[in-house]
mmCIF file with all atom_site columns, C-alpha atoms in Angstrom:
data_model
loop_
_atom_site.group_PDB
_atom_site.id
_atom_site.type_symbol
_atom_site.label_atom_id
_atom_site.label_alt_id
_atom_site.label_comp_id
_atom_site.label_asym_id
_atom_site.label_entity_id
_atom_site.label_seq_id
_atom_site.pdbx_PDB_ins_code
_atom_site.Cartn_x
_atom_site.Cartn_y
_atom_site.Cartn_z
_atom_site.occupancy
_atom_site.B_iso_or_equiv
_atom_site.pdbx_formal_charge
_atom_site.auth_seq_id
_atom_site.auth_comp_id
_atom_site.auth_asym_id
_atom_site.auth_atom_id
_atom_site.pdbx_PDB_model_num
ATOM 1   C CA . GLY A 1 1   ? 0.000   0.000  0.000   1.00 0.00 ? 19  GLY A CA 1
ATOM 2   C CA . GLN A 1 2   ? 0.936   3.633  -0.342  1.00 0.00 ? 20  GLN A CA 1
ATOM 3   C CA . GLN A 1 3   ? 1.899   4.533  3.217   1.00 0.00 ? 21  GLN A CA 1
ATOM 4   C CA . VAL A 1 4   ? 2.387   8.170  4.183   1.00 0.00 ? 22  VAL A CA 1
ATOM 5   C CA . MET A 1 5   ? 4.097   9.868  7.105   1.00 0.00 ? 23  MET A CA 1
ATOM 6   C CA . GLN A 1 6   ? 3.153   13.342 8.298   1.00 0.00 ? 24  GLN A CA 1
ATOM 7   C CA . ILE A 1 7   ? 5.191   15.916 10.157  1.00 0.00 ? 25  ILE A CA 1
ATOM 8   C CA . PRO A 1 8   ? 4.939   17.675 12.468  1.00 0.00 ? 26  PRO A CA 1
ATOM 9   C CA . GLN A 1 9   ? 2.443   15.903 14.722  1.00 0.00 ? 27  GLN A CA 1
ATOM 10  C CA . TYR A 1 10  ? 1.468   19.159 16.421  1.00 0.00 ? 28  TYR A CA 1
ATOM 11  C CA . GLN A 1 11  ? 1.926   22.846 15.636  1.00 0.00 ? 29  GLN A CA 1
ATOM 12  C CA . HIS A 1 12  ? 0.993   25.810 17.778  1.00 0.00 ? 30  HIS A CA 1
ATOM 13  C CA . VAL A 1 13  ? 1.090   29.223 16.102  1.00 0.00 ? 31  VAL A CA 1
ATOM 14  C CA . GLN A 1 14  ? 0.021   32.760 16.826  1.00 0.00 ? 32  GLN A CA 1
ATOM 15  C CA . GLU A 1 15  ? -2.774  34.055 14.658  1.00 0.00 ? 33  GLU A CA 1
ATOM 16  C CA . GLY A 1 16  ? -1.274  35.611 11.555  1.00 0.00 ? 34  GLY A CA 1
ATOM 17  C CA . GLU A 1 17  ? 1.724   33.295 11.398  1.00 0.00 ? 35  GLU A CA 1
ATOM 18  C CA . ASP A 1 18  ? 2.166   30.824 8.565   1.00 0.00 ? 36  ASP A CA 1
ATOM 19  C CA . PHE A 1 19  ? 1.851   27.056 8.931   1.00 0.00 ? 37  PHE A CA 1
ATOM 20  C CA . THR A 1 20  ? 3.116   24.121 6.880   1.00 0.00 ? 38  THR A CA 1
ATOM 21  C CA . THR A 1 21  ? 2.539   20.396 7.210   1.00 0.00 ? 39  THR A CA 1
ATOM 22  C CA . TYR A 1 22  ? 4.434   17.800 5.223   1.00 0.00 ? 40  TYR A CA 1
ATOM 23  C CA . CYS A 1 23  ? 3.470   14.393 3.940   1.00 0.00 ? 41  CYS A CA 1
ATOM 24  C CA . ASN A 1 24  ? 6.159   11.937 2.858   1.00 0.00 ? 42  ASN A CA 1
ATOM 25  C CA . SER A 1 25  ? 6.227   8.493  1.309   1.00 0.00 ? 43  SER A CA 1
ATOM 26  C CA . SER A 1 26  ? 8.985   6.043  0.425   1.00 0.00 ? 44  SER A CA 1
ATOM 27  C CA . THR A 1 27  ? 7.082   5.027  -2.701  1.00 0.00 ? 45  THR A CA 1
ATOM 28  C CA . THR A 1 28  ? 5.720   6.933  -5.662  1.00 0.00 ? 46  THR A CA 1
ATOM 29  C CA . LEU A 1 29  ? 2.153   7.993  -5.037  1.00 0.00 ? 47  LEU A CA 1
ATOM 30  C CA . SER A 1 30  ? -0.553  7.821  -7.675  1.00 0.00 ? 48  SER A CA 1
ATOM 31  C CA . ASN A 1 31  ? -2.298  10.778 -6.100  1.00 0.00 ? 49  ASN A CA 1
ATOM 32  C CA . ILE A 1 32  ? -2.627  12.459 -2.736  1.00 0.00 ? 50  ILE A CA 1
ATOM 33  C CA . GLN A 1 33  ? -5.605  13.923 -0.952  1.00 0.00 ? 51  GLN A CA 1
ATOM 34  C CA . TRP A 1 34  ? -5.821  16.370 1.918   1.00 0.00 ? 52  TRP A CA 1
ATOM 35  C CA . TYR A 1 35  ? -8.534  16.460 4.568   1.00 0.00 ? 53  TYR A CA 1
ATOM 36  C CA . LYS A 1 36  ? -9.322  18.743 7.488   1.00 0.00 ? 54  LYS A CA 1
ATOM 37  C CA . GLN A 1 37  ? -10.978 17.612 10.689  1.00 0.00 ? 55  GLN A CA 1
ATOM 38  C CA . ARG A 1 38  ? -12.251 20.187 13.149  1.00 0.00 ? 56  ARG A CA 1
ATOM 39  C CA . PRO A 1 39  ? -12.231 19.220 16.846  1.00 0.00 ? 57  PRO A CA 1
ATOM 40  C CA . GLY A 1 40  ? -15.152 16.876 17.483  1.00 0.00 ? 58  GLY A CA 1
ATOM 41  C CA . GLY A 1 41  ? -15.964 16.708 13.782  1.00 0.00 ? 59  GLY A CA 1
ATOM 42  C CA . HIS A 1 42  ? -15.385 14.417 10.860  1.00 0.00 ? 60  HIS A CA 1
ATOM 43  C CA . PRO A 1 43  ? -12.732 14.629 8.114   1.00 0.00 ? 61  PRO A CA 1
ATOM 44  C CA . VAL A 1 44  ? -13.684 16.891 5.248   1.00 0.00 ? 62  VAL A CA 1
ATOM 45  C CA . PHE A 1 45  ? -12.075 16.590 1.827   1.00 0.00 ? 63  PHE A CA 1
ATOM 46  C CA . LEU A 1 46  ? -10.021 19.628 0.817   1.00 0.00 ? 64  LEU A CA 1
ATOM 47  C CA . ILE A 1 47  ? -8.220  18.754 -2.413  1.00 0.00 ? 65  ILE A CA 1
ATOM 48  C CA . GLN A 1 48  ? -6.661  16.062 -4.565  1.00 0.00 ? 66  GLN A CA 1
ATOM 49  C CA . LEU A 1 49  ? -3.305  16.313 -6.332  1.00 0.00 ? 67  LEU A CA 1
ATOM 50  C CA . VAL A 1 50  ? -2.463  14.000 -9.207  1.00 0.00 ? 68  VAL A CA 1
ATOM 51  C CA . LYS A 1 51  ? 0.298   15.470 -11.358 1.00 0.00 ? 69  LYS A CA 1
ATOM 52  C CA . SER A 1 52  ? 4.009   15.685 -10.604 1.00 0.00 ? 70  SER A CA 1
ATOM 53  C CA . GLY A 1 53  ? 4.898   19.172 -9.344  1.00 0.00 ? 71  GLY A CA 1
ATOM 54  C CA . GLU A 1 54  ? 1.258   20.191 -9.135  1.00 0.00 ? 72  GLU A CA 1
ATOM 55  C CA . VAL A 1 55  ? 0.403   23.301 -7.101  1.00 0.00 ? 73  VAL A CA 1
ATOM 56  C CA . LYS A 1 56  ? -3.161  24.231 -6.173  1.00 0.00 ? 74  LYS A CA 1
ATOM 57  C CA . LYS A 1 57  ? -4.454  27.116 -4.112  1.00 0.00 ? 75  LYS A CA 1
ATOM 58  C CA . GLN A 1 58  ? -7.600  27.595 -2.097  1.00 0.00 ? 76  GLN A CA 1
ATOM 59  C CA . LYS A 1 59  ? -7.624  31.143 -0.698  1.00 0.00 ? 77  LYS A CA 1
ATOM 60  C CA . ARG A 1 60  ? -4.888  31.083 1.980   1.00 0.00 ? 78  ARG A CA 1
ATOM 61  C CA . LEU A 1 61  ? -4.120  27.377 1.511   1.00 0.00 ? 79  LEU A CA 1
ATOM 62  C CA . THR A 1 62  ? -1.462  26.188 -0.946  1.00 0.00 ? 80  THR A CA 1
ATOM 63  C CA . PHE A 1 63  ? -1.056  22.510 -1.757  1.00 0.00 ? 81  PHE A CA 1
ATOM 64  C CA . GLN A 1 64  ? 1.977   21.049 -3.512  1.00 0.00 ? 82  GLN A CA 1
ATOM 65  C CA . PHE A 1 65  ? 2.795   17.628 -4.924  1.00 0.00 ? 83  PHE A CA 1
ATOM 66  C CA . GLY A 1 66  ? 6.486   16.874 -5.253  1.00 0.00 ? 84  GLY A CA 1
ATOM 67  C CA . GLU A 1 67  ? 8.208   16.355 -8.583  1.00 0.00 ? 85  GLU A CA 1
ATOM 68  C CA . ALA A 1 68  ? 8.930   12.726 -7.701  1.00 0.00 ? 86  ALA A CA 1
ATOM 69  C CA . LYS A 1 69  ? 5.367   12.262 -6.386  1.00 0.00 ? 87  LYS A CA 1
ATOM 70  C CA . LYS A 1 70  ? 6.752   11.059 -3.059  1.00 0.00 ? 88  LYS A CA 1
ATOM 71  C CA . ASN A 1 71  ? 5.879   14.057 -0.947  1.00 0.00 ? 89  ASN A CA 1
ATOM 72  C CA . SER A 1 72  ? 3.323   16.776 -0.560  1.00 0.00 ? 90  SER A CA 1
ATOM 73  C CA . SER A 1 73  ? 2.796   19.853 1.550   1.00 0.00 ? 91  SER A CA 1
ATOM 74  C CA . LEU A 1 74  ? -0.008  22.064 2.762   1.00 0.00 ? 92  LEU A CA 1
ATOM 75  C CA . HIS A 1 75  ? 0.873   25.671 3.542   1.00 0.00 ? 93  HIS A CA 1
ATOM 76  C CA . ILE A 1 76  ? -1.486  28.104 5.238   1.00 0.00 ? 94  ILE A CA 1
ATOM 77  C CA . THR A 1 77  ? -0.649  31.800 4.969   1.00 0.00 ? 95  THR A CA 1
ATOM 78  C CA . ALA A 1 78  ? -1.585  34.100 7.840   1.00 0.00 ? 96  ALA A CA 1
ATOM 79  C CA . THR A 1 79  ? -3.420  31.571 9.973   1.00 0.00 ? 97  THR A CA 1
ATOM 80  C CA . GLN A 1 80  ? -6.770  32.374 11.524  1.00 0.00 ? 98  GLN A CA 1
ATOM 81  C CA . THR A 1 81  ? -8.529  30.769 14.466  1.00 0.00 ? 99  THR A CA 1
ATOM 82  C CA . THR A 1 82  ? -10.877 29.100 11.989  1.00 0.00 ? 100 THR A CA 1
ATOM 83  C CA . ASP A 1 83  ? -7.902  27.069 10.718  1.00 0.00 ? 101 ASP A CA 1
ATOM 84  C CA . VAL A 1 84  ? -7.760  25.097 13.979  1.00 0.00 ? 102 VAL A CA 1
ATOM 85  C CA . GLY A 1 85  ? -8.056  21.362 13.425  1.00 0.00 ? 103 GLY A CA 1
ATOM 86  C CA . THR A 1 86  ? -6.153  18.328 12.271  1.00 0.00 ? 104 THR A CA 1
ATOM 87  C CA . TYR A 1 87  ? -4.936  18.116 8.699   1.00 0.00 ? 105 TYR A CA 1
ATOM 88  C CA . PHE A 1 88  ? -4.531  14.687 7.147   1.00 0.00 ? 106 PHE A CA 1
ATOM 89  C CA . CYS A 1 89  ? -2.933  13.567 3.937   1.00 0.00 ? 107 CYS A CA 1
ATOM 90  C CA . ALA A 1 90  ? -4.106  10.314 2.375   1.00 0.00 ? 108 ALA A CA 1
ATOM 91  C CA . ALA A 1 91  ? -2.933  8.205  -0.550  1.00 0.00 ? 109 ALA A CA 1
ATOM 92  C CA . GLY A 1 92  ? -3.691  4.965  -2.313  1.00 0.00 ? 110 GLY A CA 1
ATOM 93  C CA . TYR A 1 93  ? -6.858  3.316  -3.542  1.00 0.00 ? 111 TYR A CA 1
ATOM 94  C CA . ALA A 1 94  ? -8.651  2.803  -0.237  1.00 0.00 ? 112 ALA A CA 1
ATOM 95  C CA . LEU A 1 95  ? -6.761  5.799  1.140   1.00 0.00 ? 113 LEU A CA 1
ATOM 96  C CA . ASN A 1 96  ? -4.018  5.256  3.679   1.00 0.00 ? 114 ASN A CA 1
ATOM 97  C CA . PHE A 1 97  ? -4.220  8.211  6.005   1.00 0.00 ? 115 PHE A CA 1
ATOM 98  C CA . GLY A 1 98  ? -1.268  9.832  7.683   1.00 0.00 ? 116 GLY A CA 1
ATOM 99  C CA . LYS A 1 99  ? -1.538  10.382 11.435  1.00 0.00 ? 117 LYS A CA 1
ATOM 100 C CA . GLY A 1 100 ? -2.274  14.041 10.867  1.00 0.00 ? 118 GLY A CA 1
ATOM 101 C CA . THR A 1 101 ? -0.929  17.386 12.015  1.00 0.00 ? 119 THR A CA 1
ATOM 102 C CA . SER A 1 102 ? -2.936  19.106 14.723  1.00 0.00 ? 120 SER A CA 1
ATOM 103 C CA . LEU A 1 103 ? -2.904  22.875 14.365  1.00 0.00 ? 121 LEU A CA 1
ATOM 104 C CA . LEU A 1 104 ? -3.656  25.151 17.274  1.00 0.00 ? 122 LEU A CA 1
ATOM 105 C CA . VAL A 1 105 ? -3.966  28.882 16.593  1.00 0.00 ? 123 VAL A CA 1
ATOM 106 C CA . THR A 1 106 ? -3.779  31.341 19.461  1.00 0.00 ? 124 THR A CA 1
ATOM 107 C CA . PRO A 1 107 ? -5.483  34.728 18.958  1.00 0.00 ? 125 PRO A CA 1
ATOM 108 C CA . ASN B 2 1   ? -28.887 16.336 1.197   1.00 0.00 ? 6   ASN B CA 1
ATOM 109 C CA . ALA B 2 2   ? -27.925 14.034 4.064   1.00 0.00 ? 7   ALA B CA 1
ATOM 110 C CA . GLY B 2 3   ? -24.719 12.589 2.574   1.00 0.00 ? 8   GLY B CA 1
ATOM 111 C CA . VAL B 2 4   ? -23.450 9.837  4.878   1.00 0.00 ? 9   VAL B CA 1
ATOM 112 C CA . THR B 2 5   ? -25.578 9.029  7.915   1.00 0.00 ? 10  THR B CA 1
ATOM 113 C CA . GLN B 2 6   ? -24.302 6.974  10.830  1.00 0.00 ? 11  GLN B CA 1
ATOM 114 C CA . THR B 2 7   ? -26.289 5.564  13.716  1.00 0.00 ? 12  THR B CA 1
ATOM 115 C CA . PRO B 2 8   ? -26.019 5.618  16.620  1.00 0.00 ? 13  PRO B CA 1
ATOM 116 C CA . LYS B 2 9   ? -23.944 8.720  17.430  1.00 0.00 ? 14  LYS B CA 1
ATOM 117 C CA . PHE B 2 10  ? -22.971 7.468  20.880  1.00 0.00 ? 15  PHE B CA 1
ATOM 118 C CA . GLN B 2 11  ? -22.995 4.037  22.484  1.00 0.00 ? 16  GLN B CA 1
ATOM 119 C CA . VAL B 2 12  ? -21.733 2.482  25.688  1.00 0.00 ? 17  VAL B CA 1
ATOM 120 C CA . LEU B 2 13  ? -21.320 -1.282 25.804  1.00 0.00 ? 18  LEU B CA 1
ATOM 121 C CA . LYS B 2 14  ? -20.138 -3.816 28.312  1.00 0.00 ? 19  LYS B CA 1
ATOM 122 C CA . THR B 2 15  ? -17.311 -6.173 27.440  1.00 0.00 ? 20  THR B CA 1
ATOM 123 C CA . GLY B 2 16  ? -18.668 -9.156 25.535  1.00 0.00 ? 21  GLY B CA 1
ATOM 124 C CA . GLN B 2 17  ? -21.776 -7.445 24.221  1.00 0.00 ? 22  GLN B CA 1
ATOM 125 C CA . SER B 2 18  ? -22.437 -7.249 20.515  1.00 0.00 ? 23  SER B CA 1
ATOM 126 C CA . MET B 2 19  ? -23.716 -4.410 18.394  1.00 0.00 ? 24  MET B CA 1
ATOM 127 C CA . THR B 2 20  ? -24.032 -3.204 14.830  1.00 0.00 ? 25  THR B CA 1
ATOM 128 C CA . LEU B 2 21  ? -23.093 0.255  13.615  1.00 0.00 ? 26  LEU B CA 1
ATOM 129 C CA . GLN B 2 22  ? -25.226 1.414  10.723  1.00 0.00 ? 27  GLN B CA 1
ATOM 130 C CA . CYS B 2 23  ? -24.153 3.569  7.788   1.00 0.00 ? 28  CYS B CA 1
ATOM 131 C CA . ALA B 2 24  ? -26.145 4.785  4.808   1.00 0.00 ? 29  ALA B CA 1
ATOM 132 C CA . GLN B 2 25  ? -25.255 7.121  1.952   1.00 0.00 ? 30  GLN B CA 1
ATOM 133 C CA . ASP B 2 26  ? -27.560 8.856  -0.490  1.00 0.00 ? 31  ASP B CA 1
ATOM 134 C CA . MET B 2 27  ? -24.982 9.919  -3.091  1.00 0.00 ? 32  MET B CA 1
ATOM 135 C CA . ASN B 2 28  ? -25.205 6.746  -5.210  1.00 0.00 ? 33  ASN B CA 1
ATOM 136 C CA . HIS B 2 29  ? -21.568 5.989  -4.406  1.00 0.00 ? 34  HIS B CA 1
ATOM 137 C CA . ASN B 2 30  ? -20.136 2.617  -5.291  1.00 0.00 ? 35  ASN B CA 1
ATOM 138 C CA . SER B 2 31  ? -17.520 2.343  -2.535  1.00 0.00 ? 36  SER B CA 1
ATOM 139 C CA . MET B 2 32  ? -17.921 2.478  1.226   1.00 0.00 ? 37  MET B CA 1
ATOM 140 C CA . TYR B 2 33  ? -15.474 2.289  4.116   1.00 0.00 ? 38  TYR B CA 1
ATOM 141 C CA . TRP B 2 34  ? -15.252 1.867  7.864   1.00 0.00 ? 39  TRP B CA 1
ATOM 142 C CA . TYR B 2 35  ? -12.469 3.546  9.837   1.00 0.00 ? 40  TYR B CA 1
ATOM 143 C CA . ARG B 2 36  ? -11.625 3.813  13.479  1.00 0.00 ? 41  ARG B CA 1
ATOM 144 C CA . GLN B 2 37  ? -9.901  6.835  14.948  1.00 0.00 ? 42  GLN B CA 1
ATOM 145 C CA . ASP B 2 38  ? -7.884  6.710  18.140  1.00 0.00 ? 43  ASP B CA 1
ATOM 146 C CA . PRO B 2 39  ? -5.875  9.585  19.650  1.00 0.00 ? 44  PRO B CA 1
ATOM 147 C CA . GLY B 2 40  ? -2.544  10.005 17.872  1.00 0.00 ? 45  GLY B CA 1
ATOM 148 C CA . MET B 2 41  ? -3.264  7.153  15.464  1.00 0.00 ? 46  MET B CA 1
ATOM 149 C CA . GLY B 2 42  ? -5.018  8.909  12.637  1.00 0.00 ? 47  GLY B CA 1
ATOM 150 C CA . LEU B 2 43  ? -7.668  7.023  10.698  1.00 0.00 ? 48  LEU B CA 1
ATOM 151 C CA . ARG B 2 44  ? -7.213  3.286  10.318  1.00 0.00 ? 49  ARG B CA 1
ATOM 152 C CA . LEU B 2 45  ? -9.195  1.336  7.773   1.00 0.00 ? 50  LEU B CA 1
ATOM 153 C CA . ILE B 2 46  ? -11.156 -1.586 9.206   1.00 0.00 ? 51  ILE B CA 1
ATOM 154 C CA . TYR B 2 47  ? -13.047 -2.883 6.176   1.00 0.00 ? 52  TYR B CA 1
ATOM 155 C CA . TYR B 2 48  ? -14.102 -1.525 2.836   1.00 0.00 ? 53  TYR B CA 1
ATOM 156 C CA . SER B 2 49  ? -16.518 -2.377 0.071   1.00 0.00 ? 54  SER B CA 1
ATOM 157 C CA . ALA B 2 50  ? -15.234 -1.388 -3.344  1.00 0.00 ? 55  ALA B CA 1
ATOM 158 C CA . SER B 2 51  ? -18.607 -2.094 -4.908  1.00 0.00 ? 56  SER B CA 1
ATOM 159 C CA . GLU B 2 52  ? -21.953 -3.603 -3.994  1.00 0.00 ? 57  GLU B CA 1
ATOM 160 C CA . GLY B 2 53  ? -21.530 -7.281 -3.247  1.00 0.00 ? 58  GLY B CA 1
ATOM 161 C CA . THR B 2 54  ? -17.852 -7.119 -2.290  1.00 0.00 ? 59  THR B CA 1
ATOM 162 C CA . THR B 2 55  ? -16.071 -6.527 1.006   1.00 0.00 ? 60  THR B CA 1
ATOM 163 C CA . ASP B 2 56  ? -12.380 -6.623 1.891   1.00 0.00 ? 61  ASP B CA 1
ATOM 164 C CA . LYS B 2 57  ? -10.243 -6.328 4.989   1.00 0.00 ? 62  LYS B CA 1
ATOM 165 C CA . GLY B 2 58  ? -8.364  -3.174 5.749   1.00 0.00 ? 63  GLY B CA 1
ATOM 166 C CA . GLU B 2 59  ? -5.541  -2.523 8.158   1.00 0.00 ? 64  GLU B CA 1
ATOM 167 C CA . VAL B 2 60  ? -7.298  -3.515 11.421  1.00 0.00 ? 65  VAL B CA 1
ATOM 168 C CA . PRO B 2 61  ? -10.135 -6.012 10.707  1.00 0.00 ? 66  PRO B CA 1
ATOM 169 C CA . ASN B 2 62  ? -9.794  -8.311 13.736  1.00 0.00 ? 67  ASN B CA 1
ATOM 170 C CA . GLY B 2 63  ? -12.874 -8.348 15.948  1.00 0.00 ? 68  GLY B CA 1
ATOM 171 C CA . TYR B 2 64  ? -15.150 -6.864 13.285  1.00 0.00 ? 69  TYR B CA 1
ATOM 172 C CA . ASN B 2 65  ? -17.444 -8.039 10.526  1.00 0.00 ? 70  ASN B CA 1
ATOM 173 C CA . VAL B 2 66  ? -19.191 -6.041 7.818   1.00 0.00 ? 71  VAL B CA 1
ATOM 174 C CA . SER B 2 67  ? -22.184 -6.376 5.531   1.00 0.00 ? 72  SER B CA 1
ATOM 175 C CA . ARG B 2 68  ? -22.812 -4.428 2.352   1.00 0.00 ? 73  ARG B CA 1
ATOM 176 C CA . LEU B 2 69  ? -26.574 -4.729 2.537   1.00 0.00 ? 74  LEU B CA 1
ATOM 177 C CA . ASN B 2 70  ? -27.186 -2.867 -0.724  1.00 0.00 ? 75  ASN B CA 1
ATOM 178 C CA . LYS B 2 71  ? -25.605 0.007  -2.590  1.00 0.00 ? 76  LYS B CA 1
ATOM 179 C CA . ARG B 2 72  ? -26.665 2.511  0.068   1.00 0.00 ? 77  ARG B CA 1
ATOM 180 C CA . GLU B 2 73  ? -25.904 0.655  3.295   1.00 0.00 ? 78  GLU B CA 1
ATOM 181 C CA . PHE B 2 74  ? -22.743 -0.726 4.873   1.00 0.00 ? 79  PHE B CA 1
ATOM 182 C CA . SER B 2 75  ? -22.867 -1.995 8.446   1.00 0.00 ? 80  SER B CA 1
ATOM 183 C CA . LEU B 2 76  ? -20.107 -2.815 10.918  1.00 0.00 ? 81  LEU B CA 1
ATOM 184 C CA . ARG B 2 77  ? -20.629 -5.475 13.576  1.00 0.00 ? 82  ARG B CA 1
ATOM 185 C CA . LEU B 2 78  ? -18.766 -6.092 16.794  1.00 0.00 ? 83  LEU B CA 1
ATOM 186 C CA . GLU B 2 79  ? -19.571 -9.662 17.823  1.00 0.00 ? 84  GLU B CA 1
ATOM 187 C CA . SER B 2 80  ? -17.966 -9.586 21.279  1.00 0.00 ? 85  SER B CA 1
ATOM 188 C CA . ALA B 2 81  ? -16.900 -6.095 22.234  1.00 0.00 ? 86  ALA B CA 1
ATOM 189 C CA . ALA B 2 82  ? -13.564 -5.549 23.975  1.00 0.00 ? 87  ALA B CA 1
ATOM 190 C CA . PRO B 2 83  ? -12.240 -2.416 25.740  1.00 0.00 ? 88  PRO B CA 1
ATOM 191 C CA . SER B 2 84  ? -9.592  -2.115 22.989  1.00 0.00 ? 89  SER B CA 1
ATOM 192 C CA . GLN B 2 85  ? -12.419 -1.367 20.574  1.00 0.00 ? 90  GLN B CA 1
ATOM 193 C CA . THR B 2 86  ? -13.293 1.843  22.381  1.00 0.00 ? 91  THR B CA 1
ATOM 194 C CA . SER B 2 87  ? -12.891 4.400  19.622  1.00 0.00 ? 92  SER B CA 1
ATOM 195 C CA . VAL B 2 88  ? -14.610 6.789  17.259  1.00 0.00 ? 93  VAL B CA 1
ATOM 196 C CA . TYR B 2 89  ? -15.882 4.969  14.184  1.00 0.00 ? 94  TYR B CA 1
ATOM 197 C CA . PHE B 2 90  ? -16.320 6.748  10.867  1.00 0.00 ? 95  PHE B CA 1
ATOM 198 C CA . CYS B 2 91  ? -18.110 5.514  7.808   1.00 0.00 ? 96  CYS B CA 1
ATOM 199 C CA . ALA B 2 92  ? -17.203 7.027  4.445   1.00 0.00 ? 97  ALA B CA 1
ATOM 200 C CA . SER B 2 93  ? -18.195 6.645  0.820   1.00 0.00 ? 98  SER B CA 1
ATOM 201 C CA . SER B 2 94  ? -16.725 7.540  -2.545  1.00 0.00 ? 99  SER B CA 1
ATOM 202 C CA . GLU B 2 95  ? -17.797 7.320  -6.169  1.00 0.00 ? 100 GLU B CA 1
ATOM 203 C CA . SER B 2 96  ? -15.302 4.569  -6.839  1.00 0.00 ? 101 SER B CA 1
ATOM 204 C CA . TYR B 2 97  ? -12.460 2.750  -5.182  1.00 0.00 ? 102 TYR B CA 1
ATOM 205 C CA . GLU B 2 98  ? -9.801  4.342  -7.346  1.00 0.00 ? 103 GLU B CA 1
ATOM 206 C CA . GLY B 2 99  ? -8.531  7.088  -5.078  1.00 0.00 ? 104 GLY B CA 1
ATOM 207 C CA . GLN B 2 100 ? -11.661 9.209  -5.209  1.00 0.00 ? 105 GLN B CA 1
ATOM 208 C CA . PRO B 2 101 ? -12.476 11.785 -2.516  1.00 0.00 ? 106 PRO B CA 1
ATOM 209 C CA . GLN B 2 102 ? -14.259 10.283 0.447   1.00 0.00 ? 107 GLN B CA 1
ATOM 210 C CA . HIS B 2 103 ? -17.289 11.730 2.194   1.00 0.00 ? 108 HIS B CA 1
ATOM 211 C CA . PHE B 2 104 ? -17.483 10.975 5.890   1.00 0.00 ? 109 PHE B CA 1
ATOM 212 C CA . GLY B 2 105 ? -20.335 10.567 8.313   1.00 0.00 ? 110 GLY B CA 1
ATOM 213 C CA . ASP B 2 106 ? -20.394 12.320 11.677  1.00 0.00 ? 111 ASP B CA 1
ATOM 214 C CA . GLY B 2 107 ? -19.016 9.277  13.481  1.00 0.00 ? 112 GLY B CA 1
ATOM 215 C CA . THR B 2 108 ? -20.082 6.931  16.264  1.00 0.00 ? 113 THR B CA 1
ATOM 216 C CA . ARG B 2 109 ? -18.403 7.395  19.616  1.00 0.00 ? 114 ARG B CA 1
ATOM 217 C CA . LEU B 2 110 ? -18.232 3.939  21.165  1.00 0.00 ? 115 LEU B CA 1
ATOM 218 C CA . SER B 2 111 ? -17.107 3.184  24.712  1.00 0.00 ? 116 SER B CA 1
ATOM 219 C CA . ILE B 2 112 ? -16.663 -0.372 25.956  1.00 0.00 ? 117 ILE B CA 1
ATOM 220 C CA . LEU B 2 113 ? -16.455 -0.893 29.678  1.00 0.00 ? 118 LEU B CA 1
#
């Protein structure tokens, strides 16, 4: 299966600071998906990346897929308290989820 | 549009009891999944059904059984609950098994005493 590792496990930032989470694999990934889970909620699909070197943006969120398709990143510019939650990457057919990065934003 | 509906939302069981978690989707999706989520462990796949009539084991299937009742419904059964099965259980569905985005239900919070 397409296993993925996420770092960091936790991140605590001041509101307005940037945030990045990384997703790495030892094997080439066919695609990668990103999900957000708010505290007490369920995972919600954010985006899917398929092409080598692909970059997609959603407002303050920037998603990248590495040239070798073995890593991906999610960058949030100028975090807000609404960004609080756990961000998961997932890959493979039935989706192997990383353990997630929990983001805490202090006002 | 309900999406993925899970019942019950909360349940407390005693060790050895059995129960079935229900999941239904109204998006005409072919594939359905059951995950468990434990603190610090992310989401771990228990079983999945790539299409109606098929089921397959995921990463952590021991102690569970599933039934794909029809295209809409996918249930998860604990035959003899154990404290190690205390967790939050999520059902999800997707259009197909081939790496499509998954839509999750609200989860069932299950405690086994």
